[in-house]
C-alpha positions as a Markdown table, in Angstrom:
| # | Residue | x | y | z |
|---|---|---|---|---|
| 1 | Met | 52.0 | 52.3 | 95.3 |
| 2 | Lys | 54.3 | 50.4 | 97.7 |
| 3 | Val | 57.0 | 52.3 | 99.6 |
| 4 | Tyr | 59.4 | 49.4 | 99.2 |
| 5 | Thr | 60.5 | 47.6 | 96.1 |
| 6 | Arg | 63.5 | 45.6 | 97.3 |
| 7 | Lys | 65.5 | 46.8 | 94.3 |
| 8 | Gly | 67.8 | 48.8 | 96.4 |
| 9 | Asp | 68.7 | 46.1 | 98.9 |
| 10 | Ser | 72.0 | 45.4 | 97.2 |
| 11 | Gly | 73.3 | 48.9 | 97.7 |
| 12 | Gln | 72.3 | 50.2 | 94.2 |
| 13 | Thr | 69.5 | 52.6 | 93.3 |
| 14 | Thr | 68.0 | 53.9 | 90.1 |
| 15 | Ile | 67.8 | 57.6 | 89.1 |
| 16 | Trp | 65.6 | 59.1 | 86.4 |
| 17 | Gly | 66.4 | 57.6 | 83.0 |
| 18 | Gly | 67.3 | 54.1 | 84.4 |
| 19 | Arg | 70.9 | 54.8 | 85.4 |
| 20 | Arg | 71.9 | 52.6 | 88.3 |
| 21 | Leu | 74.2 | 54.1 | 91.0 |
| 22 | Ser | 75.7 | 53.0 | 94.2 |
| 23 | Lys | 73.8 | 54.4 | 97.1 |
| 24 | Asp | 77.0 | 56.1 | 98.3 |
| 25 | His | 77.7 | 57.7 | 94.8 |
| 26 | Ala | 78.3 | 61.5 | 95.0 |
| 27 | Arg | 74.9 | 62.1 | 93.3 |
| 28 | Met | 73.1 | 60.0 | 95.9 |
| 29 | Glu | 75.0 | 61.7 | 98.7 |
| 30 | Ala | 73.9 | 65.1 | 97.3 |
| 31 | Ile | 70.2 | 64.0 | 96.9 |
| 32 | Gly | 70.2 | 62.5 | 100.5 |
| 33 | Ala | 71.7 | 65.7 | 101.9 |
| 34 | Val | 69.0 | 67.8 | 100.2 |
| 35 | Asp | 66.4 | 65.5 | 101.6 |
| 36 | Glu | 67.9 | 65.9 | 105.1 |
| 37 | Ala | 67.8 | 69.7 | 104.7 |
| 38 | Asn | 64.1 | 69.5 | 103.7 |
| 39 | Ala | 63.3 | 67.3 | 106.8 |
| 40 | Ala | 65.2 | 69.6 | 109.1 |
| 41 | Ile | 63.2 | 72.6 | 107.8 |
| 42 | Gly | 60.0 | 70.6 | 108.3 |
| 43 | Ala | 61.0 | 69.8 | 111.9 |
| 44 | Ala | 61.6 | 73.6 | 112.5 |
| 45 | Thr | 58.2 | 74.5 | 111.0 |
| 46 | Ala | 56.6 | 72.2 | 113.6 |
| 47 | Leu | 57.7 | 74.6 | 116.4 |
| 48 | Asn | 55.0 | 77.3 | 116.1 |
| 49 | Leu | 56.9 | 79.7 | 113.8 |
| 50 | Pro | 55.3 | 83.1 | 112.9 |
| 51 | Ala | 52.9 | 82.6 | 110.0 |
| 52 | Glu | 55.0 | 84.7 | 107.6 |
| 53 | Leu | 58.1 | 82.7 | 108.3 |
| 54 | Asp | 56.3 | 79.4 | 108.1 |
| 55 | Asn | 55.0 | 80.4 | 104.6 |
| 56 | Val | 58.5 | 81.2 | 103.4 |
| 57 | Leu | 59.9 | 78.0 | 104.7 |
| 58 | Arg | 57.2 | 75.8 | 103.3 |
| 59 | His | 57.7 | 77.4 | 99.9 |
| 60 | Ala | 61.5 | 76.6 | 100.3 |
| 61 | Gln | 60.6 | 73.0 | 101.1 |
| 62 | Gly | 58.7 | 72.8 | 97.8 |
| 63 | Arg | 61.7 | 74.2 | 96.0 |
| 64 | Leu | 63.9 | 71.6 | 97.6 |
| 65 | Phe | 61.8 | 68.9 | 96.0 |
| 66 | Ile | 62.7 | 70.6 | 92.7 |
| 67 | Val | 66.4 | 70.7 | 93.7 |
| 68 | Gly | 66.1 | 66.9 | 94.3 |
| 69 | Ser | 64.5 | 66.5 | 90.9 |
| 70 | Glu | 67.4 | 68.5 | 89.3 |
| 71 | Leu | 69.8 | 66.1 | 90.9 |
| 72 | Met | 67.8 | 62.9 | 90.4 |
| 73 | Ala | 67.2 | 63.6 | 86.7 |
| 74 | Pro | 70.3 | 65.2 | 85.3 |
| 75 | Asp | 69.3 | 64.1 | 81.7 |
| 76 | Arg | 66.3 | 66.2 | 80.9 |
| 77 | Thr | 65.4 | 64.5 | 77.7 |
| 78 | Gly | 62.2 | 62.6 | 76.9 |
| 79 | Ser | 59.8 | 62.5 | 79.9 |
| 80 | Gly | 62.4 | 64.2 | 82.1 |
| 81 | Ser | 61.9 | 67.4 | 80.2 |
| 82 | Ala | 58.4 | 67.8 | 81.8 |
| 83 | Leu | 59.9 | 67.9 | 85.3 |
| 84 | Pro | 59.9 | 71.3 | 87.1 |
| 85 | Arg | 63.1 | 73.3 | 86.9 |
| 86 | Leu | 64.9 | 75.6 | 89.3 |
| 87 | Asp | 66.0 | 78.9 | 87.9 |
| 88 | Glu | 67.6 | 82.2 | 88.9 |
| 89 | Gly | 64.1 | 83.5 | 89.8 |
| 90 | Asp | 64.1 | 81.0 | 92.7 |
| 91 | Val | 67.3 | 82.4 | 94.0 |
| 92 | Ala | 66.0 | 85.9 | 93.7 |
| 93 | Glu | 62.8 | 84.9 | 95.7 |
| 94 | Val | 65.1 | 83.7 | 98.5 |
| 95 | Glu | 67.1 | 86.9 | 98.4 |
| 96 | Ala | 63.8 | 88.9 | 98.6 |
| 97 | Ala | 62.6 | 86.9 | 101.6 |
| 98 | Ile | 65.9 | 87.5 | 103.3 |
| 99 | Asp | 65.7 | 91.2 | 102.7 |
| 100 | Thr | 62.1 | 91.4 | 103.9 |
| 101 | Leu | 62.9 | 89.5 | 107.1 |
| 102 | Glu | 66.0 | 91.5 | 107.8 |
| 103 | Leu | 63.9 | 94.7 | 107.8 |
| 104 | Glu | 62.5 | 93.6 | 111.1 |
| 105 | Leu | 65.8 | 92.7 | 112.7 |
| 106 | Pro | 68.4 | 94.7 | 114.5 |
| 107 | Glu | 71.6 | 95.1 | 112.7 |
| 108 | Leu | 74.0 | 92.2 | 113.1 |
| 109 | Arg | 77.2 | 93.4 | 114.8 |
| 110 | Asn | 78.5 | 90.1 | 116.3 |
| 111 | Phe | 78.9 | 86.5 | 115.6 |
| 112 | Leu | 76.0 | 84.5 | 117.0 |
| 113 | Leu | 75.9 | 81.1 | 118.7 |
| 114 | Pro | 73.1 | 78.9 | 117.4 |
| 115 | Gly | 70.2 | 79.0 | 119.9 |
| 116 | Gly | 67.9 | 81.3 | 121.7 |
| 117 | Ser | 64.5 | 79.8 | 121.3 |
| 118 | Ala | 63.7 | 76.2 | 120.4 |
| 119 | Ala | 62.5 | 77.3 | 116.9 |
| 120 | Ala | 65.7 | 79.4 | 116.3 |
| 121 | Ala | 67.9 | 76.5 | 117.4 |
| 122 | Ala | 66.0 | 74.1 | 115.0 |
| 123 | Leu | 66.5 | 76.6 | 112.2 |
| 124 | His | 70.2 | 76.8 | 112.9 |
| 125 | Val | 70.3 | 73.0 | 112.7 |
| 126 | Ala | 68.5 | 73.2 | 109.4 |
| 127 | Arg | 71.0 | 75.8 | 108.2 |
| 128 | Gly | 73.9 | 73.5 | 109.0 |
| 129 | Val | 72.2 | 70.6 | 107.2 |
| 130 | Cys | 71.6 | 72.9 | 104.2 |
| 131 | Arg | 75.3 | 73.9 | 104.2 |
| 132 | Arg | 76.1 | 70.1 | 104.2 |
| 133 | Ala | 73.8 | 69.7 | 101.2 |
| 134 | Glu | 75.6 | 72.6 | 99.5 |
| 135 | Arg | 79.0 | 70.9 | 100.1 |
| 136 | Arg | 77.7 | 67.5 | 98.8 |
| 137 | Val | 76.4 | 69.2 | 95.6 |
| 138 | Thr | 79.8 | 70.9 | 95.2 |
| 139 | Ser | 81.5 | 67.5 | 95.5 |
| 140 | Leu | 79.1 | 66.1 | 92.9 |
| 141 | Gly | 79.9 | 69.0 | 90.6 |
| 142 | Arg | 83.6 | 68.0 | 90.6 |
| 143 | Val | 82.8 | 64.6 | 89.0 |
| 144 | Glu | 79.5 | 65.2 | 87.1 |
| 145 | Asp | 77.6 | 68.1 | 85.7 |
| 146 | Val | 75.3 | 70.0 | 88.1 |
| 147 | Val | 72.9 | 72.8 | 87.1 |
| 148 | Pro | 74.7 | 75.9 | 88.3 |
| 149 | Val | 71.6 | 77.3 | 90.0 |
| 150 | Val | 71.4 | 74.4 | 92.4 |
| 151 | Pro | 74.5 | 75.2 | 94.6 |
| 152 | Ala | 73.5 | 78.9 | 94.3 |
| 153 | Tyr | 70.0 | 78.2 | 95.6 |
| 154 | Leu | 71.3 | 76.0 | 98.5 |
| 155 | Asn | 73.9 | 78.7 | 99.4 |
| 156 | Arg | 71.1 | 81.4 | 99.6 |
| 157 | Leu | 68.7 | 79.1 | 101.4 |
| 158 | Ala | 71.3 | 78.5 | 104.1 |
| 159 | Asp | 71.6 | 82.3 | 104.4 |
| 160 | Leu | 67.8 | 82.5 | 104.7 |
| 161 | Leu | 67.8 | 79.9 | 107.4 |
| 162 | Phe | 70.3 | 82.0 | 109.4 |
| 163 | Val | 68.0 | 85.1 | 109.1 |
| 164 | Ala | 65.0 | 82.9 | 109.8 |
| 165 | Ala | 66.5 | 81.8 | 113.1 |
| 166 | Arg | 67.2 | 85.4 | 114.1 |
| 167 | Tyr | 63.6 | 86.3 | 113.1 |
| 168 | Ala | 62.1 | 83.5 | 115.1 |
| 169 | Asn | 64.0 | 84.8 | 118.2 |
| 170 | His | 63.0 | 88.4 | 117.5 |
| 171 | Ala | 59.3 | 87.5 | 116.9 |
| 172 | Ile | 59.0 | 86.2 | 120.5 |
| 173 | Gly | 61.3 | 88.7 | 122.2 |
| 174 | Thr | 64.2 | 86.3 | 122.7 |
| 175 | Ala | 67.6 | 87.7 | 122.2 |
| 176 | Asp | 70.1 | 86.1 | 119.8 |
| 177 | Val | 73.0 | 84.4 | 121.6 |
| 178 | Val | 76.0 | 86.6 | 121.0 |
| 179 | Trp | 79.4 | 84.8 | 120.8 |
| 180 | Ser | 82.0 | 86.2 | 123.2 |
| 181 | Ala | 85.7 | 85.4 | 122.7 |
| 182 | Glu | 86.3 | 86.0 | 126.3 |
| 183 | Ala | 83.6 | 83.7 | 127.5 |
| 184 | Ser | 84.9 | 81.0 | 125.2 |
| 185 | Arg | 88.3 | 81.1 | 126.9 |
| 186 | Ser | 87.0 | 80.4 | 130.5 |
């Protein structure tokens, strides 16, 4: 299978079912942002994360492919009905992962600046990209139907990435970077 088809060179692309869309259509913006979030998580996993965290994030990456499928194939009739679906159980899995990771962390009492270790900084970048994906899906939902679990999943995944960044720091003994209003004024 070739990577290129030349069919998108005119600024149009095709989603499942044959519908043609402009590449800057709200649906394509949402799909692209989800792809960026997945790539950002992949970049973070290349930074020697603890195995338990790596496993959670790789699982989330697989789920982001399903999110992309939900967005790329909004009409689930015919052959589209065989595509995997996201459901509330996926959101619950992310919540359970957050709860498990938080058991190892000190209580959060302050706002944090993104950073600490390289892995934590990369996870904070992934969190920001995931929030952008959530916003793009929200924008899409204003003009077309979106499966309600998709924005919920992205919201919870961004929360997981925040906790994952803290966990990455904690696992190697690096302190989170606490935000100080006083230091911000100088």
